[in-house]
Amino acid sequence: MTERQGGGGPGATGAFRGTGARAVLHGQLRRRVGRSDLTAVPEVRRALRELLGHWKHRGPADVAELLTCELVTNALIHTDQGAVVTATLAPAGLRVEVHDFTPMLPGPYVPSADDGTHGRGLLLVQALADAWGMRAHEAGKVVWFELGSGTAQGL
């Protein structure tokens, strides 16, 4: 299994349809988004906002929504089989994973001025998450990030 990790800032360490069905149980959201279904991005954002309403660290909630939308959008634009989004809220913080079904891990990307808004999603994740990374999975890959009060490694 291949894993790449990065940290965002100081202290960094280290099956549902997209048609409205979702689970928010025991501090967890799990949502399947369909292939190329960009309308699912705001639905995932609303469901995450609902989950984060129970989080004592309200400051990072907006960042969590932004980063989740970036990862979901990347999965839908750059793959052709949909994705599964899992957000887990624990006392140590929040962990969001986006599992897509394309095994190729994204390489480093340096956007140019001519790219408009393209290519900045993982740069945002790298800059704003307490921890983040990607790993190969038996049927694709998982890109994840963590947010919490300083470090979210304990998730």
mmCIF file with all atom_site columns, C-alpha atoms in Angstrom:
data_model
loop_
_atom_site.group_PDB
_atom_site.id
_atom_site.type_symbol
_atom_site.label_atom_id
_atom_site.label_alt_id
_atom_site.label_comp_id
_atom_site.label_asym_id
_atom_site.label_entity_id
_atom_site.label_seq_id
_atom_site.pdbx_PDB_ins_code
_atom_site.Cartn_x
_atom_site.Cartn_y
_atom_site.Cartn_z
_atom_site.occupancy
_atom_site.B_iso_or_equiv
_atom_site.pdbx_formal_charge
_atom_site.auth_seq_id
_atom_site.auth_comp_id
_atom_site.auth_asym_id
_atom_site.auth_atom_id
_atom_site.pdbx_PDB_model_num
ATOM 1   C CA . MET A 1 1   ? 0.000   0.000  0.000   1.00 0.00 ? 1   MET A CA 1
ATOM 2   C CA . THR A 1 2   ? 1.354   3.397  -0.954  1.00 0.00 ? 2   THR A CA 1
ATOM 3   C CA . GLU A 1 3   ? 0.710   6.389  1.253   1.00 0.00 ? 3   GLU A CA 1
ATOM 4   C CA . ARG A 1 4   ? 1.731   9.984  0.916   1.00 0.00 ? 4   ARG A CA 1
ATOM 5   C CA . GLN A 1 5   ? 1.211   12.462 3.691   1.00 0.00 ? 5   GLN A CA 1
ATOM 6   C CA . GLY A 1 6   ? 1.606   16.115 4.215   1.00 0.00 ? 6   GLY A CA 1
ATOM 7   C CA . GLY A 1 7   ? 0.919   18.595 6.911   1.00 0.00 ? 7   GLY A CA 1
ATOM 8   C CA . GLY A 1 8   ? -0.868  21.866 6.672   1.00 0.00 ? 8   GLY A CA 1
ATOM 9   C CA . GLY A 1 9   ? 0.463   24.063 9.349   1.00 0.00 ? 9   GLY A CA 1
ATOM 10  C CA . PRO A 1 10  ? 2.086   24.295 12.729  1.00 0.00 ? 10  PRO A CA 1
ATOM 11  C CA . GLY A 1 11  ? 1.548   21.172 14.780  1.00 0.00 ? 11  GLY A CA 1
ATOM 12  C CA . ALA A 1 12  ? 0.632   19.014 11.791  1.00 0.00 ? 12  ALA A CA 1
ATOM 13  C CA . THR A 1 13  ? 1.315   15.310 12.197  1.00 0.00 ? 13  THR A CA 1
ATOM 14  C CA . GLY A 1 14  ? 0.928   13.356 10.241  1.00 0.00 ? 14  GLY A CA 1
ATOM 15  C CA . ALA A 1 15  ? -22.568 3.033  0.538   1.00 0.00 ? 15  ALA A CA 1
ATOM 16  C CA . PHE A 1 16  ? -25.175 5.559  -0.090  1.00 0.00 ? 16  PHE A CA 1
ATOM 17  C CA . ARG A 1 17  ? -26.487 7.118  -3.281  1.00 0.00 ? 17  ARG A CA 1
ATOM 18  C CA . GLY A 1 18  ? -26.057 10.794 -4.045  1.00 0.00 ? 18  GLY A CA 1
ATOM 19  C CA . THR A 1 19  ? -29.845 11.175 -4.294  1.00 0.00 ? 19  THR A CA 1
ATOM 20  C CA . GLY A 1 20  ? -30.355 12.344 -0.758  1.00 0.00 ? 20  GLY A CA 1
ATOM 21  C CA . ALA A 1 21  ? -29.803 9.186  1.314   1.00 0.00 ? 21  ALA A CA 1
ATOM 22  C CA . ARG A 1 22  ? -27.168 9.663  3.977   1.00 0.00 ? 22  ARG A CA 1
ATOM 23  C CA . ALA A 1 23  ? -26.074 8.369  7.325   1.00 0.00 ? 23  ALA A CA 1
ATOM 24  C CA . VAL A 1 24  ? -25.064 10.574 10.220  1.00 0.00 ? 24  VAL A CA 1
ATOM 25  C CA . LEU A 1 25  ? -24.575 8.052  13.011  1.00 0.00 ? 25  LEU A CA 1
ATOM 26  C CA . HIS A 1 26  ? -22.204 8.232  15.953  1.00 0.00 ? 26  HIS A CA 1
ATOM 27  C CA . GLY A 1 27  ? -20.472 11.276 14.515  1.00 0.00 ? 27  GLY A CA 1
ATOM 28  C CA . GLN A 1 28  ? -20.063 9.879  11.029  1.00 0.00 ? 28  GLN A CA 1
ATOM 29  C CA . LEU A 1 29  ? -21.334 10.871 7.603   1.00 0.00 ? 29  LEU A CA 1
ATOM 30  C CA . ARG A 1 30  ? -21.048 8.464  4.695   1.00 0.00 ? 30  ARG A CA 1
ATOM 31  C CA . ARG A 1 31  ? -22.259 9.419  1.241   1.00 0.00 ? 31  ARG A CA 1
ATOM 32  C CA . ARG A 1 32  ? -21.835 7.867  -2.183  1.00 0.00 ? 32  ARG A CA 1
ATOM 33  C CA . VAL A 1 33  ? -21.739 10.345 -5.033  1.00 0.00 ? 33  VAL A CA 1
ATOM 34  C CA . GLY A 1 34  ? -22.435 9.242  -8.571  1.00 0.00 ? 34  GLY A CA 1
ATOM 35  C CA . ARG A 1 35  ? -20.170 9.501  -11.562 1.00 0.00 ? 35  ARG A CA 1
ATOM 36  C CA . SER A 1 36  ? -19.781 13.088 -12.790 1.00 0.00 ? 36  SER A CA 1
ATOM 37  C CA . ASP A 1 37  ? -22.600 14.226 -10.453 1.00 0.00 ? 37  ASP A CA 1
ATOM 38  C CA . LEU A 1 38  ? -21.337 17.685 -9.542  1.00 0.00 ? 38  LEU A CA 1
ATOM 39  C CA . THR A 1 39  ? -24.756 18.488 -8.076  1.00 0.00 ? 39  THR A CA 1
ATOM 40  C CA . ALA A 1 40  ? -23.758 16.153 -5.241  1.00 0.00 ? 40  ALA A CA 1
ATOM 41  C CA . VAL A 1 41  ? -21.055 18.585 -4.063  1.00 0.00 ? 41  VAL A CA 1
ATOM 42  C CA . PRO A 1 42  ? -23.456 21.058 -2.376  1.00 0.00 ? 42  PRO A CA 1
ATOM 43  C CA . GLU A 1 43  ? -25.464 18.108 -0.985  1.00 0.00 ? 43  GLU A CA 1
ATOM 44  C CA . VAL A 1 44  ? -22.319 16.701 0.639   1.00 0.00 ? 44  VAL A CA 1
ATOM 45  C CA . ARG A 1 45  ? -21.497 20.185 1.952   1.00 0.00 ? 45  ARG A CA 1
ATOM 46  C CA . ARG A 1 46  ? -24.959 20.524 3.583   1.00 0.00 ? 46  ARG A CA 1
ATOM 47  C CA . ALA A 1 47  ? -24.713 17.060 5.152   1.00 0.00 ? 47  ALA A CA 1
ATOM 48  C CA . LEU A 1 48  ? -21.231 17.856 6.487   1.00 0.00 ? 48  LEU A CA 1
ATOM 49  C CA . ARG A 1 49  ? -22.496 21.171 7.904   1.00 0.00 ? 49  ARG A CA 1
ATOM 50  C CA . GLU A 1 50  ? -25.222 19.219 9.727   1.00 0.00 ? 50  GLU A CA 1
ATOM 51  C CA . LEU A 1 51  ? -22.635 16.837 11.188  1.00 0.00 ? 51  LEU A CA 1
ATOM 52  C CA . LEU A 1 52  ? -20.336 19.703 12.184  1.00 0.00 ? 52  LEU A CA 1
ATOM 53  C CA . GLY A 1 53  ? -23.169 21.413 14.061  1.00 0.00 ? 53  GLY A CA 1
ATOM 54  C CA . HIS A 1 54  ? -22.218 19.094 16.936  1.00 0.00 ? 54  HIS A CA 1
ATOM 55  C CA . TRP A 1 55  ? -18.517 20.005 16.859  1.00 0.00 ? 55  TRP A CA 1
ATOM 56  C CA . LYS A 1 56  ? -17.127 22.068 19.717  1.00 0.00 ? 56  LYS A CA 1
ATOM 57  C CA . HIS A 1 57  ? -14.392 23.500 17.417  1.00 0.00 ? 57  HIS A CA 1
ATOM 58  C CA . ARG A 1 58  ? -16.617 25.690 15.222  1.00 0.00 ? 58  ARG A CA 1
ATOM 59  C CA . GLY A 1 59  ? -13.693 27.675 13.785  1.00 0.00 ? 59  GLY A CA 1
ATOM 60  C CA . PRO A 1 60  ? -12.462 24.944 11.422  1.00 0.00 ? 60  PRO A CA 1
ATOM 61  C CA . ALA A 1 61  ? -15.993 24.063 10.221  1.00 0.00 ? 61  ALA A CA 1
ATOM 62  C CA . ASP A 1 62  ? -15.810 26.429 7.238   1.00 0.00 ? 62  ASP A CA 1
ATOM 63  C CA . VAL A 1 63  ? -12.378 25.066 6.351   1.00 0.00 ? 63  VAL A CA 1
ATOM 64  C CA . ALA A 1 64  ? -13.745 21.510 6.613   1.00 0.00 ? 64  ALA A CA 1
ATOM 65  C CA . GLU A 1 65  ? -16.547 22.340 4.184   1.00 0.00 ? 65  GLU A CA 1
ATOM 66  C CA . LEU A 1 66  ? -14.150 23.979 1.720   1.00 0.00 ? 66  LEU A CA 1
ATOM 67  C CA . LEU A 1 67  ? -11.641 21.115 1.775   1.00 0.00 ? 67  LEU A CA 1
ATOM 68  C CA . THR A 1 68  ? -14.341 18.453 1.513   1.00 0.00 ? 68  THR A CA 1
ATOM 69  C CA . CYS A 1 69  ? -15.830 20.190 -1.531  1.00 0.00 ? 69  CYS A CA 1
ATOM 70  C CA . GLU A 1 70  ? -12.386 20.370 -3.135  1.00 0.00 ? 70  GLU A CA 1
ATOM 71  C CA . LEU A 1 71  ? -11.723 16.647 -2.661  1.00 0.00 ? 71  LEU A CA 1
ATOM 72  C CA . VAL A 1 72  ? -15.181 15.586 -3.823  1.00 0.00 ? 72  VAL A CA 1
ATOM 73  C CA . THR A 1 73  ? -14.959 17.831 -6.882  1.00 0.00 ? 73  THR A CA 1
ATOM 74  C CA . ASN A 1 74  ? -11.514 16.418 -7.732  1.00 0.00 ? 74  ASN A CA 1
ATOM 75  C CA . ALA A 1 75  ? -12.836 12.864 -7.475  1.00 0.00 ? 75  ALA A CA 1
ATOM 76  C CA . LEU A 1 76  ? -15.786 13.627 -9.734  1.00 0.00 ? 76  LEU A CA 1
ATOM 77  C CA . ILE A 1 77  ? -13.819 15.576 -12.339 1.00 0.00 ? 77  ILE A CA 1
ATOM 78  C CA . HIS A 1 78  ? -10.754 13.340 -12.547 1.00 0.00 ? 78  HIS A CA 1
ATOM 79  C CA . THR A 1 79  ? -12.368 9.892  -12.297 1.00 0.00 ? 79  THR A CA 1
ATOM 80  C CA . ASP A 1 80  ? -15.284 8.251  -14.023 1.00 0.00 ? 80  ASP A CA 1
ATOM 81  C CA . GLN A 1 81  ? -16.816 5.990  -11.390 1.00 0.00 ? 81  GLN A CA 1
ATOM 82  C CA . GLY A 1 82  ? -18.035 8.245  -8.582  1.00 0.00 ? 82  GLY A CA 1
ATOM 83  C CA . ALA A 1 83  ? -16.737 8.307  -5.028  1.00 0.00 ? 83  ALA A CA 1
ATOM 84  C CA . VAL A 1 84  ? -17.572 7.577  -1.398  1.00 0.00 ? 84  VAL A CA 1
ATOM 85  C CA . VAL A 1 85  ? -17.181 10.387 1.138   1.00 0.00 ? 85  VAL A CA 1
ATOM 86  C CA . THR A 1 86  ? -16.745 9.548  4.808   1.00 0.00 ? 86  THR A CA 1
ATOM 87  C CA . ALA A 1 87  ? -16.486 12.200 7.509   1.00 0.00 ? 87  ALA A CA 1
ATOM 88  C CA . THR A 1 88  ? -15.795 11.064 11.068  1.00 0.00 ? 88  THR A CA 1
ATOM 89  C CA . LEU A 1 89  ? -16.168 13.464 13.975  1.00 0.00 ? 89  LEU A CA 1
ATOM 90  C CA . ALA A 1 90  ? -14.368 12.419 17.156  1.00 0.00 ? 90  ALA A CA 1
ATOM 91  C CA . PRO A 1 91  ? -13.178 14.236 20.285  1.00 0.00 ? 91  PRO A CA 1
ATOM 92  C CA . ALA A 1 92  ? -9.733  14.619 18.682  1.00 0.00 ? 92  ALA A CA 1
ATOM 93  C CA . GLY A 1 93  ? -11.149 16.300 15.571  1.00 0.00 ? 93  GLY A CA 1
ATOM 94  C CA . LEU A 1 94  ? -12.520 15.608 12.127  1.00 0.00 ? 94  LEU A CA 1
ATOM 95  C CA . ARG A 1 95  ? -11.250 13.198 9.484   1.00 0.00 ? 95  ARG A CA 1
ATOM 96  C CA . VAL A 1 96  ? -12.661 13.298 5.957   1.00 0.00 ? 96  VAL A CA 1
ATOM 97  C CA . GLU A 1 97  ? -11.843 10.619 3.395   1.00 0.00 ? 97  GLU A CA 1
ATOM 98  C CA . VAL A 1 98  ? -12.826 10.607 -0.266  1.00 0.00 ? 98  VAL A CA 1
ATOM 99  C CA . HIS A 1 99  ? -12.469 7.171  -1.840  1.00 0.00 ? 99  HIS A CA 1
ATOM 100 C CA . ASP A 1 100 ? -12.587 7.023  -5.611  1.00 0.00 ? 100 ASP A CA 1
ATOM 101 C CA . PHE A 1 101 ? -12.189 4.019  -7.840  1.00 0.00 ? 101 PHE A CA 1
ATOM 102 C CA . THR A 1 102 ? -9.235  5.080  -9.977  1.00 0.00 ? 102 THR A CA 1
ATOM 103 C CA . PRO A 1 103 ? -5.940  3.719  -8.630  1.00 0.00 ? 103 PRO A CA 1
ATOM 104 C CA . MET A 1 104 ? -3.631  6.435  -10.002 1.00 0.00 ? 104 MET A CA 1
ATOM 105 C CA . LEU A 1 105 ? -2.422  8.790  -7.262  1.00 0.00 ? 105 LEU A CA 1
ATOM 106 C CA . PRO A 1 106 ? -2.283  12.448 -8.281  1.00 0.00 ? 106 PRO A CA 1
ATOM 107 C CA . GLY A 1 107 ? 1.196   13.830 -8.770  1.00 0.00 ? 107 GLY A CA 1
ATOM 108 C CA . PRO A 1 108 ? 2.431   17.217 -7.646  1.00 0.00 ? 108 PRO A CA 1
ATOM 109 C CA . TYR A 1 109 ? 0.888   20.041 -9.615  1.00 0.00 ? 109 TYR A CA 1
ATOM 110 C CA . VAL A 1 110 ? 2.062   23.620 -9.825  1.00 0.00 ? 110 VAL A CA 1
ATOM 111 C CA . PRO A 1 111 ? -0.653  25.767 -11.395 1.00 0.00 ? 111 PRO A CA 1
ATOM 112 C CA . SER A 1 112 ? 0.293   28.491 -13.813 1.00 0.00 ? 112 SER A CA 1
ATOM 113 C CA . ALA A 1 113 ? -1.326  31.898 -14.099 1.00 0.00 ? 113 ALA A CA 1
ATOM 114 C CA . ASP A 1 114 ? -3.121  30.705 -17.244 1.00 0.00 ? 114 ASP A CA 1
ATOM 115 C CA . ASP A 1 115 ? -4.931  27.887 -15.394 1.00 0.00 ? 115 ASP A CA 1
ATOM 116 C CA . GLY A 1 116 ? -7.636  30.105 -13.915 1.00 0.00 ? 116 GLY A CA 1
ATOM 117 C CA . THR A 1 117 ? -8.948  28.209 -10.890 1.00 0.00 ? 117 THR A CA 1
ATOM 118 C CA . HIS A 1 118 ? -7.823  24.764 -12.049 1.00 0.00 ? 118 HIS A CA 1
ATOM 119 C CA . GLY A 1 119 ? -5.296  22.778 -10.009 1.00 0.00 ? 119 GLY A CA 1
ATOM 120 C CA . ARG A 1 120 ? -5.468  24.454 -6.620  1.00 0.00 ? 120 ARG A CA 1
ATOM 121 C CA . GLY A 1 121 ? -7.594  21.968 -4.643  1.00 0.00 ? 121 GLY A CA 1
ATOM 122 C CA . LEU A 1 122 ? -4.777  19.880 -3.193  1.00 0.00 ? 122 LEU A CA 1
ATOM 123 C CA . LEU A 1 123 ? -2.754  23.037 -2.557  1.00 0.00 ? 123 LEU A CA 1
ATOM 124 C CA . LEU A 1 124 ? -5.628  24.290 -0.390  1.00 0.00 ? 124 LEU A CA 1
ATOM 125 C CA . VAL A 1 125 ? -5.781  20.967 1.438   1.00 0.00 ? 125 VAL A CA 1
ATOM 126 C CA . GLN A 1 126 ? -2.025  21.075 2.022   1.00 0.00 ? 126 GLN A CA 1
ATOM 127 C CA . ALA A 1 127 ? -2.163  24.661 3.297   1.00 0.00 ? 127 ALA A CA 1
ATOM 128 C CA . LEU A 1 128 ? -5.237  24.420 5.543   1.00 0.00 ? 128 LEU A CA 1
ATOM 129 C CA . ALA A 1 129 ? -5.446  20.871 6.939   1.00 0.00 ? 129 ALA A CA 1
ATOM 130 C CA . ASP A 1 130 ? -3.720  19.815 10.158  1.00 0.00 ? 130 ASP A CA 1
ATOM 131 C CA . ALA A 1 131 ? -2.761  16.598 8.360   1.00 0.00 ? 131 ALA A CA 1
ATOM 132 C CA . TRP A 1 132 ? -3.570  15.119 4.968   1.00 0.00 ? 132 TRP A CA 1
ATOM 133 C CA . GLY A 1 133 ? -2.501  12.410 2.600   1.00 0.00 ? 133 GLY A CA 1
ATOM 134 C CA . MET A 1 134 ? -3.454  9.841  0.035   1.00 0.00 ? 134 MET A CA 1
ATOM 135 C CA . ARG A 1 135 ? -3.136  6.101  -0.156  1.00 0.00 ? 135 ARG A CA 1
ATOM 136 C CA . ALA A 1 136 ? -3.762  3.401  -2.661  1.00 0.00 ? 136 ALA A CA 1
ATOM 137 C CA . HIS A 1 137 ? -6.774  1.293  -1.816  1.00 0.00 ? 137 HIS A CA 1
ATOM 138 C CA . GLU A 1 138 ? -7.734  -2.160 -3.067  1.00 0.00 ? 138 GLU A CA 1
ATOM 139 C CA . ALA A 1 139 ? -10.203 -0.576 -5.481  1.00 0.00 ? 139 ALA A CA 1
ATOM 140 C CA . GLY A 1 140 ? -8.805  2.883  -6.153  1.00 0.00 ? 140 GLY A CA 1
ATOM 141 C CA . LYS A 1 141 ? -7.419  5.456  -3.767  1.00 0.00 ? 141 LYS A CA 1
ATOM 142 C CA . VAL A 1 142 ? -8.345  7.486  -0.712  1.00 0.00 ? 142 VAL A CA 1
ATOM 143 C CA . VAL A 1 143 ? -7.482  11.157 -0.283  1.00 0.00 ? 143 VAL A CA 1
ATOM 144 C CA . TRP A 1 144 ? -7.998  12.388 3.275   1.00 0.00 ? 144 TRP A CA 1
ATOM 145 C CA . PHE A 1 145 ? -7.501  15.305 5.625   1.00 0.00 ? 145 PHE A CA 1
ATOM 146 C CA . GLU A 1 146 ? -7.807  15.933 9.348   1.00 0.00 ? 146 GLU A CA 1
ATOM 147 C CA . LEU A 1 147 ? -8.744  19.029 11.307  1.00 0.00 ? 147 LEU A CA 1
ATOM 148 C CA . GLY A 1 148 ? -8.855  19.490 15.038  1.00 0.00 ? 148 GLY A CA 1
ATOM 149 C CA . SER A 1 149 ? -7.471  21.506 17.882  1.00 0.00 ? 149 SER A CA 1
ATOM 150 C CA . GLY A 1 150 ? -3.825  21.561 16.811  1.00 0.00 ? 150 GLY A CA 1
ATOM 151 C CA . THR A 1 151 ? -3.339  17.986 15.721  1.00 0.00 ? 151 THR A CA 1
ATOM 152 C CA . ALA A 1 152 ? -5.872  15.357 14.690  1.00 0.00 ? 152 ALA A CA 1
ATOM 153 C CA . GLN A 1 153 ? -3.602  12.326 14.615  1.00 0.00 ? 153 GLN A CA 1
ATOM 154 C CA . GLY A 1 154 ? -5.597  10.504 17.278  1.00 0.00 ? 154 GLY A CA 1
ATOM 155 C CA . LEU A 1 155 ? -8.527  9.838  14.968  1.00 0.00 ? 155 LEU A CA 1
#
